[in-house]
Amino acid sequence: MISPVWQLQGHNARLHIAPLTAAIDLLRPALGLAELACEAHFLGNARVLGVELPSSAAVRTDSLLECYVRGSDLVAAYKESDNWPVRVDATWRAGSSLVSNGPLARVELVVSVRTERLDSRPELSVQTAVPTGDVLRLVDAGNARFESLGRKGPCVIDPEGGPGCLVFRLAGSDLSYAEMVHPTDFVEDRLSGMGESQPIFELRHRLFQDPLEKGVILRARVCGMLLRRDDDTRTAAQCYAAFSAAEPPLGA
C-alpha cells in the first residue's frame, strides 16, 4: 500500500515525499513548509513557500474556510476580510521531477484569488527563508548561466535582470534549494539577508499587483525544489525551462 503524500489532522499537515519531510500549519500560512528534513539533513530554520496575506485574518480559526487533501495536493481556502475583500485558495502540490535526473523533491504552490467586490487590490506575497552560504540567480535561461548574488544587502529582483529563478546553497549541507516563479507571474522579488554567524536569506515574491474585478480568478505559480549541490545549477535551469513551458494545472 502506498503511503499518502500528505497527512492532515485539523489544520496541521505533514508532507512525506521521499526523501523529504515537512510540516505546515494552515492557520499560519505565511510560515509555509517548515521542519524540513532531507537525507538525514534537518534544515532547522528553513521555511519555504509560505503565503503571506495582507490581513490578520489568517491566524483566526474561522478564516480558514476549508482544507483537505486531494491526491498529492494539499488545499486550503481563506475567506475575505472587511479590510481585504479577497478570497485566497492555496494548493501545495507535491510532484515528481520535471526532468530526468532531476531534483530530490519538488513542491509547486498555486495561489488563486477572487473577489465579490467590483474592484479590489489582491496583492500578496509568497515567502521563503533558508540558511544559506551563497545565492545564485539565473540570468540567462537559454545558456543556463547563473551569477552569484553573494551576501549582498537587500536587493530587488525583477524581469529586466533575468528570470525569477534562484538557487540557495544551504549552509551546513551538500544540498541546494531552488525556487522559481512562473514567467507569466513574475513581477518583482525581494531578497534580504539576516544574521552573521548563520546567515538566513529571505525571499519574497510580490504577486497579483494588478486590480482584481468581480467574476475574475487570477492564479500564480511558484515552484520549490531540493537539489544535490554538485549539479544544482544545471538541474535548476532544466527545471525552470520545463516549469516555464508547463500548462497551469486544471482545477488548482
CSV table of C-alpha atoms in Angstrom, one decimal:
chain,number,residue,atom,x,y,z
A,1,MET,CA,0.0,0.0,0.0
A,2,ILE,CA,1.4,3.4,-1.0
A,3,SER,CA,1.7,5.8,1.9
A,4,PRO,CA,-0.2,9.2,1.5
A,5,VAL,CA,1.9,12.1,0.5
A,6,TRP,CA,0.1,14.4,2.9
A,7,GLN,CA,-1.3,13.6,6.3
A,8,LEU,CA,-3.8,16.2,7.6
A,9,GLN,CA,-5.0,16.5,11.2
A,10,GLY,CA,-7.2,19.5,11.8
A,11,HIS,CA,-5.3,22.5,10.4
A,12,ASN,CA,-1.9,20.8,10.6
A,13,ALA,CA,-0.4,18.8,7.8
A,14,ARG,CA,2.7,16.7,7.3
A,15,LEU,CA,4.4,16.1,3.9
A,16,HIS,CA,6.1,12.8,3.2
A,17,ILE,CA,7.7,12.7,-0.3
A,18,ALA,CA,10.9,10.6,-0.1
A,19,PRO,CA,13.4,11.8,0.8
A,20,LEU,CA,11.7,15.0,2.0
A,21,THR,CA,9.5,15.5,5.1
A,22,ALA,CA,8.0,18.8,6.2
A,23,ALA,CA,5.1,20.3,8.2
A,24,ILE,CA,2.7,23.2,7.7
A,25,ASP,CA,0.2,24.9,10.0
A,26,LEU,CA,-2.6,26.1,7.7
A,27,LEU,CA,-3.6,28.8,10.3
A,28,ARG,CA,-0.2,30.3,9.8
A,29,PRO,CA,0.3,30.0,6.1
A,30,ALA,CA,2.9,32.7,6.0
A,31,LEU,CA,5.4,30.3,7.6
A,32,GLY,CA,4.9,27.8,4.8
A,33,LEU,CA,6.5,24.4,4.9
A,34,ALA,CA,8.8,24.1,8.0
A,35,GLU,CA,10.6,21.4,9.9
A,36,LEU,CA,12.2,20.3,6.6
A,37,ALA,CA,14.4,17.2,6.6
A,38,CYS,CA,16.0,15.5,3.7
A,39,GLU,CA,18.5,12.6,3.5
A,40,ALA,CA,19.4,12.9,7.2
A,41,HIS,CA,19.8,16.7,6.9
A,42,PHE,CA,17.5,18.7,9.2
A,43,LEU,CA,17.1,22.1,7.7
A,44,GLY,CA,16.4,23.7,11.0
A,45,ASN,CA,15.4,27.3,10.3
A,46,ALA,CA,14.2,26.8,6.8
A,47,ARG,CA,10.6,27.6,5.9
A,48,VAL,CA,9.5,27.7,2.3
A,49,LEU,CA,6.5,28.6,0.1
A,50,GLY,CA,4.6,30.5,2.7
A,51,VAL,CA,1.6,32.6,1.7
A,52,GLU,CA,1.5,35.9,3.4
A,53,LEU,CA,-1.9,37.5,3.4
A,54,PRO,CA,-2.1,41.3,4.0
A,55,SER,CA,-4.6,40.9,6.8
A,56,SER,CA,-4.6,39.4,10.3
A,57,ALA,CA,-7.5,37.0,9.4
A,58,ALA,CA,-5.2,34.1,8.6
A,59,VAL,CA,-4.4,33.5,12.2
A,60,ARG,CA,-8.1,33.1,13.2
A,61,THR,CA,-9.7,29.7,13.0
A,62,ASP,CA,-12.8,31.0,11.2
A,63,SER,CA,-10.7,32.5,8.4
A,64,LEU,CA,-9.8,29.0,7.2
A,65,LEU,CA,-12.8,28.1,5.1
A,66,GLU,CA,-11.7,24.6,4.4
A,67,CYS,CA,-8.6,22.4,4.0
A,68,TYR,CA,-8.3,18.9,2.5
A,69,VAL,CA,-6.0,16.5,0.7
A,70,ARG,CA,-6.6,15.7,-2.9
A,71,GLY,CA,-4.2,13.1,-4.2
A,72,SER,CA,-0.7,14.7,-4.0
A,73,ASP,CA,-2.3,18.2,-3.3
A,74,LEU,CA,-2.8,20.0,0.0
A,75,VAL,CA,-5.6,22.6,-0.5
A,76,ALA,CA,-6.6,25.5,1.8
A,77,ALA,CA,-9.1,28.2,1.3
A,78,TYR,CA,-9.1,31.5,3.2
A,79,LYS,CA,-12.1,33.8,3.3
A,80,GLU,CA,-12.3,37.5,2.7
A,81,SER,CA,-12.0,40.1,5.5
A,82,ASP,CA,-13.5,43.5,5.8
A,83,ASN,CA,-10.1,45.2,5.3
A,84,TRP,CA,-9.1,42.9,2.4
A,85,PRO,CA,-12.1,41.5,0.5
A,86,VAL,CA,-10.2,38.8,-1.4
A,87,ARG,CA,-10.7,35.1,-1.1
A,88,VAL,CA,-7.4,33.1,-1.4
A,89,ASP,CA,-7.1,29.4,-2.4
A,90,ALA,CA,-3.7,27.9,-1.9
A,91,THR,CA,-2.6,24.5,-3.2
A,92,TRP,CA,0.7,22.9,-2.3
A,93,ARG,CA,1.3,20.3,-4.9
A,94,ALA,CA,4.0,17.6,-4.2
A,95,GLY,CA,5.2,16.4,-7.5
A,96,SER,CA,7.6,14.2,-9.4
A,97,SER,CA,10.6,15.7,-11.2
A,98,LEU,CA,10.0,17.8,-14.3
A,99,VAL,CA,13.2,16.4,-15.9
A,100,SER,CA,15.3,13.2,-15.8
A,101,ASN,CA,17.9,13.1,-13.1
A,102,GLY,CA,16.0,16.0,-11.6
A,103,PRO,CA,15.6,17.3,-8.0
A,104,LEU,CA,15.4,15.2,-4.9
A,105,ALA,CA,11.9,16.6,-4.1
A,106,ARG,CA,9.6,19.2,-5.6
A,107,VAL,CA,6.6,21.2,-4.4
A,108,GLU,CA,4.6,23.6,-6.6
A,109,LEU,CA,2.5,26.3,-4.9
A,110,VAL,CA,-0.5,27.5,-6.9
A,111,VAL,CA,-2.3,30.6,-5.4
A,112,SER,CA,-5.7,31.8,-6.7
A,113,VAL,CA,-7.5,35.0,-5.8
A,114,ARG,CA,-11.1,36.1,-6.4
A,115,THR,CA,-13.4,38.8,-5.0
A,116,GLU,CA,-17.1,39.7,-4.8
A,117,ARG,CA,-16.3,43.4,-5.0
A,118,LEU,CA,-16.4,45.3,-8.2
A,119,ASP,CA,-12.8,46.2,-7.8
A,120,SER,CA,-10.1,45.2,-5.2
A,121,ARG,CA,-6.3,45.0,-4.8
A,122,PRO,CA,-5.3,41.4,-4.4
A,123,GLU,CA,-1.6,41.8,-3.9
A,124,LEU,CA,0.0,39.3,-1.6
A,125,SER,CA,3.5,37.7,-1.1
A,126,VAL,CA,4.9,34.2,-1.2
A,127,GLN,CA,7.9,34.0,1.1
A,128,THR,CA,10.8,31.7,1.8
A,129,ALA,CA,13.6,31.8,4.4
A,130,VAL,CA,16.6,29.5,4.3
A,131,PRO,CA,20.0,29.3,6.0
A,132,THR,CA,22.3,29.9,3.1
A,133,GLY,CA,26.0,30.1,2.2
A,134,ASP,CA,25.5,31.5,-1.3
A,135,VAL,CA,22.7,32.6,-3.5
A,136,LEU,CA,22.8,32.3,-7.3
A,137,ARG,CA,20.4,33.8,-9.8
A,138,LEU,CA,19.6,32.5,-13.3
A,139,VAL,CA,20.5,35.4,-15.5
A,140,ASP,CA,20.4,33.7,-18.9
A,141,ALA,CA,17.9,30.9,-19.3
A,142,GLY,CA,18.9,30.0,-22.8
A,143,ASN,CA,22.5,29.3,-21.7
A,144,ALA,CA,21.7,28.1,-18.2
A,145,ARG,CA,24.0,30.9,-16.8
A,146,PHE,CA,23.9,31.8,-13.2
A,147,GLU,CA,25.5,34.7,-11.3
A,148,SER,CA,26.3,34.7,-7.5
A,149,LEU,CA,24.5,37.3,-5.5
A,150,GLY,CA,26.9,36.7,-2.7
A,151,ARG,CA,25.9,38.2,0.6
A,152,LYS,CA,24.6,41.4,-0.6
A,153,GLY,CA,22.2,43.5,1.4
A,154,PRO,CA,18.5,43.8,0.4
A,155,CYS,CA,18.0,43.7,-3.3
A,156,VAL,CA,15.1,43.8,-5.8
A,157,ILE,CA,15.0,41.1,-8.4
A,158,ASP,CA,12.9,41.9,-11.5
A,159,PRO,CA,12.4,40.6,-15.0
A,160,GLU,CA,14.9,43.1,-16.5
A,161,GLY,CA,17.8,41.1,-14.9
A,162,GLY,CA,16.7,37.7,-15.9
A,163,PRO,CA,14.1,35.0,-14.9
A,164,GLY,CA,12.7,34.7,-11.4
A,165,CYS,CA,14.8,31.6,-10.5
A,166,LEU,CA,17.2,31.5,-7.6
A,167,VAL,CA,19.5,28.7,-6.2
A,168,PHE,CA,20.3,28.8,-2.4
A,169,ARG,CA,23.3,26.7,-1.4
A,170,LEU,CA,22.2,25.6,2.0
A,171,ALA,CA,24.6,26.2,4.9
A,172,GLY,CA,26.0,23.1,6.6
A,173,SER,CA,24.9,20.5,4.0
A,174,ASP,CA,25.6,19.3,0.5
A,175,LEU,CA,22.1,20.3,-0.7
A,176,SER,CA,20.7,23.3,-2.5
A,177,TYR,CA,17.2,24.7,-2.7
A,178,ALA,CA,15.9,26.3,-5.9
A,179,GLU,CA,12.8,28.4,-6.1
A,180,MET,CA,11.3,29.9,-9.2
A,181,VAL,CA,8.3,32.0,-10.3
A,182,HIS,CA,6.5,31.1,-13.5
A,183,PRO,CA,7.4,33.8,-16.0
A,184,THR,CA,3.8,34.9,-16.6
A,185,ASP,CA,3.5,35.6,-12.9
A,186,PHE,CA,6.9,37.2,-12.2
A,187,VAL,CA,6.7,40.9,-11.4
A,188,GLU,CA,9.2,41.5,-8.5
A,189,ASP,CA,11.1,39.6,-5.9
A,190,ARG,CA,12.9,41.0,-2.9
A,191,LEU,CA,15.8,39.2,-1.3
A,192,SER,CA,17.3,40.1,2.1
A,193,GLY,CA,19.9,38.6,4.3
A,194,MET,CA,19.7,38.3,8.1
A,195,GLY,CA,22.2,37.2,10.7
A,196,GLU,CA,26.0,36.9,10.6
A,197,SER,CA,27.1,33.6,12.2
A,198,GLN,CA,24.4,31.7,10.3
A,199,PRO,CA,23.0,33.9,7.6
A,200,ILE,CA,19.4,33.4,6.6
A,201,PHE,CA,18.2,34.7,3.3
A,202,GLU,CA,14.5,35.7,3.0
A,203,LEU,CA,12.9,35.8,-0.4
A,204,ARG,CA,9.5,37.4,-1.1
A,205,HIS,CA,7.6,37.2,-4.4
A,206,ARG,CA,5.2,40.0,-4.8
A,207,LEU,CA,2.2,38.7,-6.7
A,208,PHE,CA,-1.1,40.0,-8.1
A,209,GLN,CA,-0.2,43.7,-8.4
A,210,ASP,CA,-3.0,44.4,-10.9
A,211,PRO,CA,-6.5,45.2,-9.8
A,212,LEU,CA,-9.0,42.3,-9.5
A,213,GLU,CA,-12.6,42.5,-10.7
A,214,LYS,CA,-15.6,40.6,-9.6
A,215,GLY,CA,-16.0,37.3,-11.5
A,216,VAL,CA,-12.3,37.0,-12.4
A,217,ILE,CA,-10.0,34.4,-10.9
A,218,LEU,CA,-6.2,35.1,-11.0
A,219,ARG,CA,-3.6,32.4,-10.4
A,220,ALA,CA,0.1,32.4,-9.8
A,221,ARG,CA,2.6,29.6,-9.6
A,222,VAL,CA,5.8,29.3,-7.5
A,223,CYS,CA,7.9,26.1,-7.5
A,224,GLY,CA,10.5,25.0,-4.9
A,225,MET,CA,12.8,22.0,-5.1
A,226,LEU,CA,15.7,20.4,-3.2
A,227,LEU,CA,18.8,19.6,-5.3
A,228,ARG,CA,22.1,17.9,-4.9
A,229,ARG,CA,24.8,20.5,-4.7
A,230,ASP,CA,27.2,19.0,-7.3
A,231,ASP,CA,24.8,19.7,-10.2
A,232,ASP,CA,22.4,22.2,-8.8
A,233,THR,CA,22.6,25.0,-11.4
A,234,ARG,CA,22.2,22.7,-14.4
A,235,THR,CA,19.2,20.9,-12.8
A,236,ALA,CA,17.6,24.2,-11.7
A,237,ALA,CA,18.0,25.6,-15.3
A,238,GLN,CA,16.4,22.5,-16.8
A,239,CYS,CA,13.6,22.5,-14.3
A,240,TYR,CA,13.0,26.2,-14.9
A,241,ALA,CA,12.7,25.6,-18.7
A,242,ALA,CA,10.2,22.8,-18.1
A,243,PHE,CA,8.2,24.8,-15.5
A,244,SER,CA,8.0,27.8,-17.8
A,245,ALA,CA,6.6,25.6,-20.6
A,246,ALA,CA,4.1,23.7,-18.4
A,247,GLU,CA,0.4,24.5,-18.7
A,248,PRO,CA,-1.3,25.6,-15.4
A,249,PRO,CA,-2.8,22.6,-13.5
A,250,LEU,CA,-6.5,22.1,-14.0
A,251,GLY,CA,-8.7,23.0,-11.0
A,252,ALA,CA,-5.9,24.4,-8.9
